[in-house]
mmCIF file with all atom_site columns, C-alpha atoms in Angstrom:
data_model
loop_
_atom_site.group_PDB
_atom_site.id
_atom_site.type_symbol
_atom_site.label_atom_id
_atom_site.label_alt_id
_atom_site.label_comp_id
_atom_site.label_asym_id
_atom_site.label_entity_id
_atom_site.label_seq_id
_atom_site.pdbx_PDB_ins_code
_atom_site.Cartn_x
_atom_site.Cartn_y
_atom_site.Cartn_z
_atom_site.occupancy
_atom_site.B_iso_or_equiv
_atom_site.pdbx_formal_charge
_atom_site.auth_seq_id
_atom_site.auth_comp_id
_atom_site.auth_asym_id
_atom_site.auth_atom_id
_atom_site.pdbx_PDB_model_num
ATOM 1  C CA . ALA N 1 1  ? -2.238  -4.389  10.007  1.00 90.00 ? 21  ALA N CA 1
ATOM 2  C CA . ARG N 1 2  ? 0.786   -2.042  10.365  1.00 92.00 ? 22  ARG N CA 1
ATOM 3  C CA . VAL N 1 3  ? 2.739   -4.327  12.700  1.00 96.00 ? 23  VAL N CA 1
ATOM 4  C CA . GLU N 1 4  ? 2.015   -7.384  10.564  1.00 95.00 ? 24  GLU N CA 1
ATOM 5  C CA . LEU N 1 5  ? 3.006   -5.500  7.389   1.00 95.00 ? 25  LEU N CA 1
ATOM 6  C CA . GLU N 1 6  ? 6.310   -4.455  8.952   1.00 97.00 ? 26  GLU N CA 1
ATOM 7  C CA . THR N 1 7  ? 6.927   -8.023  10.132  1.00 96.00 ? 27  THR N CA 1
ATOM 8  C CA . ARG N 1 8  ? 6.256   -9.338  6.616   1.00 94.00 ? 28  ARG N CA 1
ATOM 9  C CA . LEU N 1 9  ? 8.550   -6.753  5.027   1.00 95.00 ? 29  LEU N CA 1
ATOM 10 C CA . LEU N 1 10 ? 11.349  -7.588  7.470   1.00 96.00 ? 30  LEU N CA 1
ATOM 11 C CA . ALA N 1 11 ? 10.968  -11.323 6.865   1.00 95.00 ? 31  ALA N CA 1
ATOM 12 C CA . ARG N 1 12 ? 10.729  -11.064 3.076   1.00 93.00 ? 32  ARG N CA 1
ATOM 13 C CA . PHE N 1 13 ? 13.166  -8.239  2.277   1.00 94.00 ? 33  PHE N CA 1
ATOM 14 C CA . GLY N 1 14 ? 15.347  -7.930  5.362   1.00 96.00 ? 34  GLY N CA 1
ATOM 15 C CA . GLY N 1 15 ? 14.250  -4.366  6.141   1.00 97.00 ? 35  GLY N CA 1
ATOM 16 C CA . TYR N 1 16 ? 12.335  -1.280  5.050   1.00 97.00 ? 36  TYR N CA 1
ATOM 17 C CA . THR N 1 17 ? 12.356  2.496   5.253   1.00 98.00 ? 37  THR N CA 1
ATOM 18 C CA . LYS N 1 18 ? 9.142   4.110   6.520   1.00 98.00 ? 38  LYS N CA 1
ATOM 19 C CA . THR N 1 19 ? 8.334   7.758   5.789   1.00 98.00 ? 39  THR N CA 1
ATOM 20 C CA . ALA N 1 20 ? 5.333   9.688   7.095   1.00 98.00 ? 40  ALA N CA 1
ATOM 21 C CA . GLY N 1 21 ? 3.159   11.329  4.461   1.00 97.00 ? 41  GLY N CA 1
ATOM 22 C CA . GLU N 1 22 ? -0.314  12.571  3.686   1.00 96.00 ? 42  GLU N CA 1
ATOM 23 C CA . GLY N 1 23 ? -2.608  11.423  0.903   1.00 92.00 ? 43  GLY N CA 1
ATOM 24 C CA . ALA N 1 24 ? -5.646  13.101  -0.605  1.00 92.00 ? 44  ALA N CA 1
ATOM 25 C CA . TRP N 1 25 ? -8.198  12.039  -3.192  1.00 89.00 ? 45  TRP N CA 1
ATOM 26 C CA . TRP N 1 26 ? -11.577 13.066  -4.558  1.00 91.00 ? 46  TRP N CA 1
ATOM 27 C CA . ASP N 1 27 ? -14.451 11.016  -3.130  1.00 88.00 ? 47  ASP N CA 1
ATOM 28 C CA . ALA N 1 28 ? -17.117 11.237  -5.830  1.00 89.00 ? 48  ALA N CA 1
ATOM 29 C CA . GLU N 1 29 ? -19.769 9.610   -3.648  1.00 87.00 ? 49  GLU N CA 1
ATOM 30 C CA . ALA N 1 30 ? -19.308 12.177  -0.850  1.00 88.00 ? 50  ALA N CA 1
ATOM 31 C CA . GLU N 1 31 ? -18.476 14.958  -3.350  1.00 90.00 ? 51  GLU N CA 1
ATOM 32 C CA . ALA N 1 32 ? -15.549 15.985  -1.165  1.00 92.00 ? 52  ALA N CA 1
ATOM 33 C CA . VAL N 1 33 ? -11.797 15.786  -0.884  1.00 94.00 ? 53  VAL N CA 1
ATOM 34 C CA . GLU N 1 34 ? -10.676 13.140  1.582   1.00 90.00 ? 54  GLU N CA 1
ATOM 35 C CA . SER N 1 35 ? -7.230  13.160  3.153   1.00 93.00 ? 55  SER N CA 1
ATOM 36 C CA . GLU N 1 36 ? -5.385  11.168  5.763   1.00 92.00 ? 56  GLU N CA 1
ATOM 37 C CA . ALA N 1 37 ? -1.977  10.643  7.289   1.00 95.00 ? 57  ALA N CA 1
ATOM 38 C CA . LEU N 1 38 ? -0.208  7.637   5.842   1.00 93.00 ? 58  LEU N CA 1
ATOM 39 C CA . ALA N 1 39 ? 3.040   5.680   5.919   1.00 95.00 ? 59  ALA N CA 1
ATOM 40 C CA . ILE N 1 40 ? 5.193   5.131   2.835   1.00 96.00 ? 60  ILE N CA 1
ATOM 41 C CA . TYR N 1 41 ? 7.285   1.960   2.886   1.00 96.00 ? 61  TYR N CA 1
ATOM 42 C CA . ASP N 1 42 ? 10.336  1.547   0.660   1.00 95.00 ? 62  ASP N CA 1
ATOM 43 C CA . VAL N 1 43 ? 12.016  -1.837  0.289   1.00 95.00 ? 63  VAL N CA 1
ATOM 44 C CA . ALA N 1 44 ? 14.936  -3.144  -1.762  1.00 93.00 ? 64  ALA N CA 1
ATOM 45 C CA . VAL N 1 45 ? 13.182  -5.640  -4.006  1.00 90.00 ? 65  VAL N CA 1
ATOM 46 C CA . PRO N 1 46 ? 15.132  -8.429  -5.714  1.00 87.00 ? 66  PRO N CA 1
ATOM 47 C CA . ALA N 1 47 ? 14.476  -8.819  -9.455  1.00 81.00 ? 67  ALA N CA 1
ATOM 48 C CA . GLY N 1 48 ? 11.325  -10.786 -10.127 1.00 76.00 ? 68  GLY N CA 1
ATOM 49 C CA . GLU N 1 49 ? 9.907   -10.358 -6.618  1.00 82.00 ? 69  GLU N CA 1
ATOM 50 C CA . ASP N 1 50 ? 6.144   -9.832  -6.493  1.00 85.00 ? 70  ASP N CA 1
ATOM 51 C CA . LEU N 1 51 ? 4.906   -6.878  -4.429  1.00 91.00 ? 71  LEU N CA 1
ATOM 52 C CA . LEU N 1 52 ? 1.341   -7.107  -5.710  1.00 92.00 ? 72  LEU N CA 1
ATOM 53 C CA . SER N 1 53 ? 0.498   -10.013 -3.395  1.00 92.00 ? 73  SER N CA 1
ATOM 54 C CA . ILE N 1 54 ? 1.599   -7.980  -0.370  1.00 93.00 ? 74  ILE N CA 1
ATOM 55 C CA . ALA N 1 55 ? -0.440  -4.967  -1.534  1.00 95.00 ? 75  ALA N CA 1
ATOM 56 C CA . ARG N 1 56 ? -3.521  -7.150  -2.043  1.00 95.00 ? 76  ARG N CA 1
ATOM 57 C CA . TRP N 1 57 ? -3.135  -8.606  1.461   1.00 95.00 ? 77  TRP N CA 1
ATOM 58 C CA . LEU N 1 58 ? -2.631  -5.126  2.958   1.00 95.00 ? 78  LEU N CA 1
ATOM 59 C CA . ARG N 1 59 ? -5.741  -3.696  1.278   1.00 96.00 ? 79  ARG N CA 1
ATOM 60 C CA . ILE N 1 60 ? -7.871  -6.369  2.926   1.00 96.00 ? 80  ILE N CA 1
ATOM 61 C CA . ALA N 1 61 ? -6.072  -6.420  6.304   1.00 95.00 ? 81  ALA N CA 1
ATOM 62 C CA . ALA N 1 62 ? -6.186  -2.619  6.626   1.00 94.00 ? 82  ALA N CA 1
ATOM 63 C CA . LYS N 1 63 ? -9.799  -2.466  5.371   1.00 94.00 ? 83  LYS N CA 1
ATOM 64 C CA . GLN N 1 64 ? -8.822  -0.034  2.597   1.00 91.00 ? 84  GLN N CA 1
ATOM 65 C CA . THR N 1 65 ? -10.728 0.627   -0.612  1.00 90.00 ? 85  THR N CA 1
ATOM 66 C CA . ALA N 1 66 ? -7.394  0.830   -2.446  1.00 92.00 ? 86  ALA N CA 1
ATOM 67 C CA . VAL N 1 67 ? -3.635  0.645   -1.911  1.00 94.00 ? 87  VAL N CA 1
ATOM 68 C CA . TYR N 1 68 ? -1.210  2.741   -3.993  1.00 94.00 ? 88  TYR N CA 1
ATOM 69 C CA . LEU N 1 69 ? 1.729   0.590   -5.102  1.00 95.00 ? 89  LEU N CA 1
ATOM 70 C CA . ARG N 1 70 ? 4.805   1.855   -6.935  1.00 94.00 ? 90  ARG N CA 1
ATOM 71 C CA . GLN N 1 71 ? 6.579   -1.094  -8.549  1.00 91.00 ? 91  GLN N CA 1
ATOM 72 C CA . PRO N 1 72 ? 10.404  -1.303  -8.708  1.00 88.00 ? 92  PRO N CA 1
ATOM 73 C CA . ASP N 1 73 ? 10.317  -0.253  -12.389 1.00 88.00 ? 93  ASP N CA 1
ATOM 74 C CA . GLY N 1 74 ? 8.417   2.931   -11.456 1.00 91.00 ? 94  GLY N CA 1
ATOM 75 C CA . THR N 1 75 ? 4.987   1.881   -12.698 1.00 93.00 ? 95  THR N CA 1
ATOM 76 C CA . VAL N 1 76 ? 2.085   2.560   -10.365 1.00 94.00 ? 96  VAL N CA 1
ATOM 77 C CA . VAL N 1 77 ? -0.785  0.219   -9.594  1.00 94.00 ? 97  VAL N CA 1
ATOM 78 C CA . LEU N 1 78 ? -3.886  1.190   -7.657  1.00 94.00 ? 98  LEU N CA 1
ATOM 79 C CA . VAL N 1 79 ? -4.710  -2.099  -5.974  1.00 96.00 ? 99  VAL N CA 1
ATOM 80 C CA . THR N 1 80 ? -8.462  -2.409  -5.562  1.00 96.00 ? 100 THR N CA 1
ATOM 81 C CA . GLU N 1 81 ? -10.932 -5.258  -5.097  1.00 94.00 ? 101 GLU N CA 1
ATOM 82 C CA . GLU N 1 82 ? -11.023 -5.635  -8.893  1.00 91.00 ? 102 GLU N CA 1
ATOM 83 C CA . SER N 1 83 ? -7.254  -5.713  -9.472  1.00 83.00 ? 103 SER N CA 1
#
């Protein structure tokens, strides 16, 4: 999914900046903290451009329970199966 995401970002926005990071969250079902290495992608988004569709695609393609999306206006959306 990573290569396809990067290809989509290049085609749609003309480029991206990728930063390595680490995420952690509480897994209530396992009663444990889960953490993993992750990539943070920043793109210059034209006004009115929809990032939610890309995040929804990525969640499914990467087989993730959720994708953390920070919108251009700073709001955060946790993209899940329900959103």
